[in-house]
Coordinates of C-alpha atoms in Angstrom, one line a residue:
Chain A
M525 CA 0.0 0.0 0.0
A526 CA 1.3 3.4 -0.9
Y527 CA 2.4 5.8 1.8
E528 CA 0.2 8.9 2.1
L529 CA 2.0 12.2 2.7
H530 CA -0.3 15.0 3.8
Y531 CA 1.2 18.6 3.4
W532 CA 0.3 22.0 2.0
P533 CA 0.3 21.5 -1.8
T534 CA 2.0 24.8 -2.8
I535 CA 5.1 24.9 -0.8
Q536 CA 8.2 22.8 -0.1
G537 CA 8.1 23.6 3.7
R538 CA 8.6 20.8 6.2
G539 CA 6.9 18.3 3.9
E540 CA 9.9 18.5 1.5
F541 CA 12.1 16.6 4.0
V542 CA 9.7 13.7 3.7
R543 CA 9.3 14.1 0.0
L544 CA 13.1 13.8 -0.5
A545 CA 13.3 10.7 1.6
L546 CA 10.4 9.0 -0.3
E547 CA 11.7 10.1 -3.7
S548 CA 15.3 9.1 -3.1
A549 CA 14.2 5.6 -2.1
G550 CA 11.8 5.3 -5.1
A551 CA 9.0 4.7 -2.6
D552 CA 5.4 4.3 -3.6
Y553 CA 3.6 7.4 -2.2
V554 CA 0.8 9.8 -2.8
D555 CA 1.2 13.5 -2.1
V556 CA -2.4 13.7 -1.0
A557 CA -3.2 17.4 -0.8
R558 CA -1.9 17.9 -4.4
E559 CA -4.6 15.4 -5.7
E560 CA -8.3 16.1 -6.3
G561 CA -10.1 16.3 -3.0
G562 CA -6.8 15.9 -1.1
M563 CA -7.1 19.1 1.0
E564 CA -10.4 17.9 2.4
A565 CA -8.7 14.6 3.3
M566 CA -5.9 16.4 5.0
M567 CA -8.1 18.7 7.0
G568 CA -10.2 15.7 8.1
Y569 CA -7.2 14.3 9.9
L570 CA -6.3 17.7 11.4
D571 CA -9.8 18.7 12.6
G572 CA -11.7 15.5 12.7
P573 CA -13.0 14.7 16.2
G574 CA -12.7 10.9 15.5
V575 CA -9.0 10.9 14.9
K576 CA -7.6 9.1 17.9
R577 CA -4.1 10.4 17.6
P578 CA -4.5 13.8 15.9
P579 CA -1.6 15.6 14.2
F580 CA -0.9 19.0 15.7
A581 CA 0.0 20.2 12.2
C582 CA 1.1 18.9 8.8
P583 CA 3.2 17.2 7.5
F584 CA 1.9 13.9 8.6
L585 CA 2.3 10.4 7.1
V586 CA -0.5 7.9 6.8
D587 CA 0.7 4.3 6.6
G588 CA -2.3 2.0 6.8
R589 CA -3.9 2.8 10.1
K590 CA -0.9 4.7 11.4
V591 CA -1.0 8.5 11.4
I592 CA 2.5 10.0 12.2
A593 CA 3.1 13.7 12.4
Q594 CA 6.2 15.7 13.2
T595 CA 8.8 15.7 10.4
A596 CA 11.5 14.2 12.5
A597 CA 9.2 11.4 13.8
I598 CA 8.1 10.6 10.2
L599 CA 11.8 10.3 9.2
L600 CA 12.5 8.2 12.2
Y601 CA 9.8 5.9 11.1
L602 CA 10.7 5.8 7.4
G603 CA 14.4 5.6 7.9
P604 CA 14.8 1.8 8.3
R605 CA 11.9 1.1 5.9
L606 CA 13.4 3.1 3.1
E607 CA 17.0 2.0 4.0
L608 CA 18.0 5.6 4.7
V609 CA 19.7 4.8 8.0
P610 CA 22.4 2.3 9.2
A611 CA 21.1 -0.8 11.0
G612 CA 22.0 -0.2 14.6
E613 CA 20.0 1.7 17.3
A614 CA 22.9 4.0 18.2
D615 CA 23.4 5.0 14.6
Q616 CA 19.7 5.5 14.0
L617 CA 19.5 7.7 17.0
W618 CA 22.5 9.8 15.8
V619 CA 20.8 10.3 12.4
H620 CA 17.7 11.4 14.3
Q621 CA 19.7 13.8 16.5
V622 CA 21.2 15.4 13.3
Q623 CA 17.6 15.7 12.0
L624 CA 16.4 17.4 15.2
T625 CA 19.3 19.8 15.1
L626 CA 18.5 20.7 11.5
A627 CA 14.8 21.1 12.5
D628 CA 16.0 23.7 15.1
L629 CA 17.8 25.5 12.3
V630 CA 14.7 25.5 10.1
V631 CA 12.6 27.1 12.9
E632 CA 15.2 29.8 13.2
A633 CA 15.4 30.4 9.5
H634 CA 11.6 30.7 9.4
D635 CA 11.5 33.1 12.3
T636 CA 13.9 35.5 10.5
H637 CA 10.9 36.7 8.4
H638 CA 8.2 36.0 11.1
P639 CA 9.8 36.8 14.4
I640 CA 6.6 38.0 16.0
A641 CA 3.7 35.9 14.7
S642 CA 3.0 33.4 11.9
G643 CA -0.4 34.9 11.6
L644 CA 0.8 38.3 10.7
Y645 CA 2.2 39.5 7.4
Y646 CA 5.9 40.0 6.9
E647 CA 5.3 43.7 6.4
D648 CA 3.7 43.9 9.8
Q649 CA 6.9 42.6 11.5
K650 CA 9.6 43.8 9.1
A651 CA 11.5 46.0 11.6
E652 CA 11.7 43.0 14.0
A653 CA 12.7 40.7 11.1
L654 CA 15.6 43.0 10.2
R655 CA 17.0 42.6 13.7
R656 CA 16.4 38.9 14.0
A657 CA 17.9 38.2 10.5
E658 CA 21.0 40.1 11.4
D659 CA 21.6 37.8 14.4
F660 CA 20.8 34.8 12.4
R661 CA 23.4 35.7 9.7
R662 CA 26.1 36.7 12.1
N663 CA 25.7 34.1 14.8
R664 CA 23.2 31.3 14.3
L665 CA 23.8 30.3 10.6
P666 CA 27.6 30.0 11.1
K667 CA 27.1 28.0 14.3
F668 CA 24.7 25.5 12.8
L669 CA 26.7 25.0 9.6
G670 CA 29.9 24.9 11.5
W671 CA 28.5 22.1 13.6
C672 CA 27.5 20.2 10.4
E673 CA 31.0 20.7 9.1
A674 CA 32.4 19.1 12.3
V675 CA 30.0 16.2 12.0
L676 CA 31.2 15.7 8.4
Q677 CA 34.9 16.0 9.3
R678 CA 34.5 13.4 12.0
N679 CA 32.7 10.9 9.9
G680 CA 35.9 10.0 8.0
N681 CA 34.9 11.4 4.7
A682 CA 38.3 11.6 3.2
G683 CA 38.3 10.2 -0.4
R684 CA 34.5 10.1 -0.8
A685 CA 33.2 11.8 -3.9
V686 CA 30.2 13.0 -1.8
P687 CA 30.6 13.4 1.9
R688 CA 28.1 11.7 4.2
M689 CA 26.9 12.8 7.6
V690 CA 26.6 9.3 9.1
G691 CA 28.5 6.3 7.8
G692 CA 29.3 5.7 4.2
K693 CA 25.8 5.5 2.7
L694 CA 23.1 8.0 2.0
T695 CA 20.9 8.7 5.0
Y696 CA 18.0 11.1 5.5
A697 CA 20.5 13.4 7.4
D698 CA 22.2 14.0 4.1
L699 CA 19.0 14.7 2.3
S700 CA 17.9 17.1 5.0
L701 CA 21.2 19.0 5.1
F702 CA 21.0 19.3 1.3
Q703 CA 17.5 20.7 1.6
V704 CA 18.4 23.1 4.4
V705 CA 21.4 24.5 2.5
D706 CA 19.3 24.7 -0.7
G707 CA 16.7 26.8 1.2
L708 CA 19.3 29.0 2.9
L709 CA 20.9 29.7 -0.5
Y710 CA 17.5 30.8 -1.8
A711 CA 16.7 32.9 1.2
F712 CA 20.1 34.3 2.1
P713 CA 22.4 33.8 -0.9
K714 CA 25.1 36.2 0.2
A715 CA 25.3 35.2 3.9
T716 CA 25.1 31.5 3.0
K717 CA 27.8 31.5 0.4
R718 CA 30.0 33.3 2.8
V719 CA 29.5 30.6 5.4
L720 CA 29.9 27.8 2.8
R721 CA 33.4 29.0 1.9
K722 CA 34.3 28.1 5.5
T723 CA 32.4 24.8 5.5
P724 CA 33.7 23.0 2.4
L725 CA 32.3 19.6 3.3
V726 CA 28.8 21.1 3.7
A727 CA 29.2 22.7 0.3
A728 CA 30.4 19.5 -1.2
L729 CA 27.5 17.5 0.2
H730 CA 25.0 20.1 -1.1
A731 CA 26.6 19.9 -4.5
G732 CA 26.8 16.2 -4.5
V733 CA 23.5 14.9 -3.2
P734 CA 21.5 16.0 -6.2
R735 CA 23.6 13.8 -8.4
H736 CA 21.8 10.8 -6.9
K737 CA 19.9 9.4 -9.9
R738 CA 16.4 9.3 -8.4
L739 CA 16.9 12.7 -6.7
A740 CA 18.1 14.3 -9.9
D741 CA 14.9 13.1 -11.6
Y742 CA 12.8 14.4 -8.8
L743 CA 14.4 17.8 -8.6
A744 CA 14.0 18.2 -12.4
S745 CA 10.3 17.2 -12.2
E746 CA 7.1 19.1 -11.6
R747 CA 6.8 17.3 -8.3
R748 CA 9.5 19.5 -6.9
I749 CA 7.7 22.7 -6.0
P750 CA 10.0 25.8 -6.5
F751 CA 11.0 27.9 -3.5
N752 CA 8.6 30.7 -3.2
Q753 CA 7.5 33.5 -0.8
Q754 CA 5.0 31.4 1.1
G755 CA 7.4 28.7 2.4
I756 CA 9.9 28.5 5.3
F757 CA 12.7 29.9 3.2
R758 CA 11.8 33.3 1.6
R759 CA 14.0 35.7 -0.3
Y760 CA 13.7 39.2 1.2
P761 CA 16.9 40.9 0.0
E762 CA 16.9 43.3 2.9
L763 CA 17.2 40.3 5.3
D764 CA 20.4 39.1 3.6
G765 CA 23.8 40.8 3.5
Chain B
M753 CA 26.8 2.3 35.4
A754 CA 25.0 5.5 36.2
Y755 CA 23.6 7.7 33.4
E756 CA 25.4 11.0 33.1
L757 CA 23.1 14.0 32.4
H758 CA 25.0 17.1 31.2
Y759 CA 23.1 20.4 31.5
W760 CA 23.5 23.9 32.9
P761 CA 23.6 23.6 36.6
T762 CA 21.5 26.6 37.6
I763 CA 18.3 26.3 35.5
Q764 CA 15.6 23.7 34.9
G765 CA 15.6 24.4 31.2
R766 CA 15.5 21.6 28.7
G767 CA 17.5 19.4 31.1
E768 CA 14.5 19.2 33.4
F769 CA 12.5 17.0 31.0
V770 CA 15.3 14.4 31.3
R771 CA 15.6 14.9 35.1
L772 CA 11.9 14.2 35.5
A773 CA 12.2 11.0 33.5
L774 CA 15.2 9.8 35.5
E775 CA 13.8 10.8 38.8
S776 CA 10.3 9.3 38.3
A777 CA 12.0 6.0 37.4
G778 CA 14.4 6.1 40.3
A779 CA 17.2 5.7 37.8
D780 CA 20.9 5.9 38.9
Y781 CA 22.2 9.1 37.4
V782 CA 24.7 11.9 37.9
D783 CA 23.7 15.5 37.1
V784 CA 27.3 16.1 36.0
A785 CA 27.6 19.9 35.8
R786 CA 26.3 20.3 39.3
E787 CA 29.2 18.3 40.7
E788 CA 32.8 19.5 41.3
G789 CA 34.6 19.9 37.9
G790 CA 31.4 19.0 36.0
M791 CA 31.2 22.1 33.9
E792 CA 34.6 21.3 32.5
A793 CA 33.5 17.8 31.7
M794 CA 30.4 19.2 29.9
M795 CA 32.3 21.7 27.9
G796 CA 34.8 19.0 26.9
Y797 CA 32.0 17.2 25.1
L798 CA 30.6 20.4 23.5
D799 CA 34.0 21.8 22.3
G800 CA 36.3 18.8 22.3
P801 CA 37.7 18.1 18.8
G802 CA 37.9 14.4 19.6
V803 CA 34.2 13.9 20.2
K804 CA 33.1 11.8 17.3
R805 CA 29.4 12.7 17.5
P806 CA 29.4 16.2 19.1
P807 CA 26.3 17.5 20.7
F808 CA 25.1 20.8 19.2
A809 CA 24.0 21.9 22.7
C810 CA 23.2 20.6 26.1
P811 CA 21.3 18.7 27.5
F812 CA 23.0 15.5 26.5
L813 CA 23.1 12.1 28.1
V814 CA 26.2 9.9 28.4
D815 CA 25.5 6.2 28.7
G816 CA 28.8 4.3 28.6
R817 CA 30.3 5.2 25.2
K818 CA 27.1 6.7 23.8
V819 CA 26.6 10.5 23.8
I820 CA 23.0 11.5 23.0
A821 CA 21.9 15.1 22.6
Q822 CA 18.5 16.7 21.8
T823 CA 16.0 16.4 24.6
A824 CA 13.4 14.4 22.5
A825 CA 16.1 12.0 21.3
I826 CA 17.3 11.4 24.9
L827 CA 13.8 10.6 26.0
L828 CA 13.3 8.4 23.0
Y829 CA 16.3 6.5 24.1
L830 CA 15.4 6.4 27.8
G831 CA 11.7 5.7 27.4
P832 CA 11.9 1.9 27.1
R833 CA 14.9 1.6 29.4
L834 CA 13.0 3.5 32.2
E835 CA 9.7 1.8 31.4
L836 CA 8.2 5.2 30.6
V837 CA 6.6 4.1 27.3
P838 CA 4.3 1.3 26.2
A839 CA 6.0 -1.7 24.5
G840 CA 5.1 -1.3 20.8
E841 CA 6.8 0.8 18.1
A842 CA 3.6 2.7 17.1
D843 CA 2.9 3.7 20.7
Q844 CA 6.5 4.7 21.3
L845 CA 6.4 6.8 18.2
W846 CA 3.2 8.5 19.4
V847 CA 4.8 9.4 22.7
H848 CA 7.7 10.8 20.8
Q849 CA 5.4 12.8 18.6
V850 CA 3.8 14.3 21.7
Q851 CA 7.2 15.2 23.0
L852 CA 8.2 16.9 19.8
T853 CA 5.0 18.9 19.8
L854 CA 5.7 20.0 23.4
A855 CA 9.2 20.9 22.4
D856 CA 7.8 23.2 19.7
L857 CA 5.7 24.9 22.5
V858 CA 8.8 25.2 24.6
V859 CA 10.6 27.1 21.8
E860 CA 7.7 29.5 21.4
A861 CA 7.5 30.0 25.2
H862 CA 11.2 30.9 25.2
D863 CA 10.9 33.2 22.3
T864 CA 8.3 35.3 24.0
H865 CA 11.1 36.9 26.0
H866 CA 13.8 36.5 23.4
P867 CA 12.1 37.0 20.0
I868 CA 15.2 38.6 18.4
A869 CA 18.3 36.9 19.7
S870 CA 19.3 34.6 22.6
G871 CA 22.6 36.5 22.9
L872 CA 20.9 39.8 23.7
Y873 CA 19.4 40.9 27.0
Y874 CA 15.6 40.9 27.5
E875 CA 15.7 44.6 27.9
D876 CA 17.2 45.0 24.4
Q877 CA 14.2 43.2 22.8
K878 CA 11.4 44.1 25.2
A879 CA 9.3 45.9 22.6
E880 CA 9.4 42.9 20.4
A881 CA 8.8 40.6 23.3
L882 CA 5.6 42.5 24.2
R883 CA 4.2 41.8 20.7
R884 CA 5.3 38.2 20.5
A885 CA 4.0 37.4 23.9
E886 CA 0.6 38.8 23.0
D887 CA 0.3 36.5 20.0
F888 CA 1.5 33.6 22.2
R889 CA -1.1 34.2 24.8
R890 CA -3.9 34.8 22.4
N891 CA -3.2 32.2 19.7
R892 CA -0.4 29.8 20.4
L893 CA -0.9 28.8 24.0
P894 CA -4.6 28.0 23.6
K895 CA -3.8 26.0 20.4
F896 CA -1.1 23.9 22.0
L897 CA -3.0 23.2 25.2
G898 CA -6.2 22.6 23.3
W899 CA -4.4 19.9 21.3
C900 CA -3.2 18.3 24.5
E901 CA -6.7 18.3 25.8
A902 CA -7.9 16.6 22.7
V903 CA -5.1 14.0 23.1
L904 CA -6.2 13.4 26.7
Q905 CA -9.9 13.2 25.7
R906 CA -9.2 10.6 23.1
N907 CA -7.1 8.4 25.3
G908 CA -10.1 7.1 27.2
N909 CA -9.3 8.7 30.5
A910 CA -12.8 8.5 32.0
G911 CA -12.5 7.2 35.5
R912 CA -8.8 7.6 36.0
A913 CA -7.7 9.6 39.0
V914 CA -4.9 11.1 36.9
P915 CA -5.4 11.4 33.2
R916 CA -2.6 9.9 30.9
M917 CA -1.5 11.2 27.5
V918 CA -0.9 7.7 26.1
G919 CA -2.3 4.5 27.4
G920 CA -3.0 3.9 31.1
K921 CA 0.5 4.1 32.6
L922 CA 2.8 7.0 33.2
T923 CA 4.9 8.0 30.2
Y924 CA 7.4 10.7 29.6
A925 CA 4.7 12.5 27.7
D926 CA 2.8 13.0 31.0
L927 CA 6.0 14.2 32.7
S928 CA 6.8 16.6 29.9
L929 CA 3.3 18.1 29.8
F930 CA 3.4 18.5 33.6
Q931 CA 6.7 20.4 33.3
V932 CA 5.5 22.6 30.4
V933 CA 2.3 23.6 32.3
D934 CA 4.3 24.2 35.5
G935 CA 6.6 26.5 33.5
L936 CA 3.7 28.3 31.8
L937 CA 2.0 28.8 35.2
Y938 CA 5.3 30.4 36.4
A939 CA 5.8 32.6 33.4
F940 CA 2.2 33.5 32.4
P941 CA 0.0 32.8 35.5
K942 CA -3.0 34.8 34.2
A943 CA -3.0 33.6 30.7
T944 CA -2.3 30.0 31.6
K945 CA -5.0 29.8 34.3
R946 CA -7.5 31.2 31.7
V947 CA -6.6 28.4 29.2
L948 CA -6.6 25.7 31.9
R949 CA -10.2 26.5 32.8
K950 CA -11.0 25.3 29.2
T951 CA -8.7 22.3 29.3
P952 CA -9.7 20.5 32.5
L953 CA -7.9 17.3 31.6
V954 CA -4.6 19.1 31.1
A955 CA -5.2 20.8 34.5
A956 CA -6.0 17.5 36.1
L957 CA -2.8 15.9 34.7
H958 CA -0.7 18.9 36.0
A959 CA -2.3 18.5 39.5
G960 CA -2.0 14.8 39.5
V961 CA 1.4 13.9 38.2
P962 CA 3.3 15.4 41.2
R963 CA 1.5 12.9 43.5
H964 CA 3.7 10.2 42.1
K965 CA 5.8 9.2 45.1
R966 CA 9.3 9.5 43.6
L967 CA 8.4 12.7 41.8
A968 CA 6.9 14.2 44.9
D969 CA 10.2 13.5 46.7
Y970 CA 12.2 15.0 43.9
L971 CA 10.1 18.1 43.6
A972 CA 10.5 18.8 47.3
S973 CA 14.2 18.2 47.2
E974 CA 17.1 20.5 46.5
R975 CA 17.7 18.6 43.3
R976 CA 14.7 20.5 41.8
I977 CA 16.1 23.9 40.9
P978 CA 13.4 26.6 41.3
F979 CA 12.1 28.4 38.2
N980 CA 14.2 31.6 37.8
Q981 CA 14.9 34.4 35.4
Q982 CA 17.6 32.6 33.5
G983 CA 15.6 29.7 32.2
I984 CA 13.1 29.0 29.4
F985 CA 10.1 30.1 31.5
R986 CA 10.6 33.6 32.9
R987 CA 8.1 35.8 34.8
Y988 CA 7.9 39.2 33.3
P989 CA 4.5 40.5 34.4
E990 CA 4.3 42.8 31.4
L991 CA 4.3 39.7 29.1
D992 CA 1.3 38.1 30.9
G993 CA -2.2 39.4 30.9

């Protein structure tokens, strides 16, 4: 039975981390809300009083009778099933830990343009966004990508064409770091390129991951929604620098 | 061998979610940074170039040779070992999903007093904090605790003296919800009490969890650090209302 991914149909957002895992593995899945009637199906899980274990928000995955929300929890579940993690508990927990840290970075990247409230327009919190984005560029972005660089250095990547975050095979930690860097390059091209010059393994991973055959097909397809101004990563030139 | 918890020694913070799990289970552990020389030990893991899988931040748990960071990942690891989760994969993933959702709430509670930058003083971002806290009280706090109420309603808690988030036995989801509500009542007593009147099962869980014998002992001990103005939950009366 195909996995069902439920997520907003017009943005990459957090759903993209799940899409990349499913696509790279060639998994059978339906991106439900992009199908006819799919938004109603998604809202039924979010608002339906009969859902025993309700998602707080999308994305969520439906696998038979299981409903799993929270991006990192979805990937924890899919990792072994899609062969996107090593076999042992300790390694799988480490991949998950990397994912949770990238998730923290994603929140902070989002909050650069919405530091006050998700329900308000950017224009209504632009002054605050300018301040928050400056701190993000100066302190947080270098700290997060510097940590990723250290993880890559310590994973014994010498001689690999494409560096890996954990072990020698592709994991969802690689896919998620690719996605985060891709989004950061969209939103903060100047600041991100400056940091990537000091984190060459992160840059090499970002350049190398899309050469994976199935990912290359996906990224070139219509299934890959372009970055836009409704997602997590938004390009406001005044927030970059 | 005793578990080692590494966390800032003067605040509850994110470490408290791990402390509550360890204490409620009567586990053998050392709160390392509160011991002589413990801060140096903690910083060695965070900054040491020889740490193969470096924590991005504390808290982290050391169990033999394993180093596990990210609060939710630590609890995922400890859950089965401390018998704070049901046996099956689906139930354990659901407890984890609850934890991740509470972790999102914790970030938002923190950001009410630090909406611009963790590295700046509250006084340097007070105007922004007033705006963010208003949105938190009006929209986010009721949404998160409303979701917790729905989870409790759908867990078949009728007739239980203390409602449970998942199944009939104490899980780390219960401990973490207790802790979040406790922190919210410290930081936003007016707004939180208003929401708790509409979420009676959440209120009953918060009142009931500390009657657990080992937790009651812990909460009355010096090991429980009082809430204070350096932690995640801070009481600035101007942010409540």
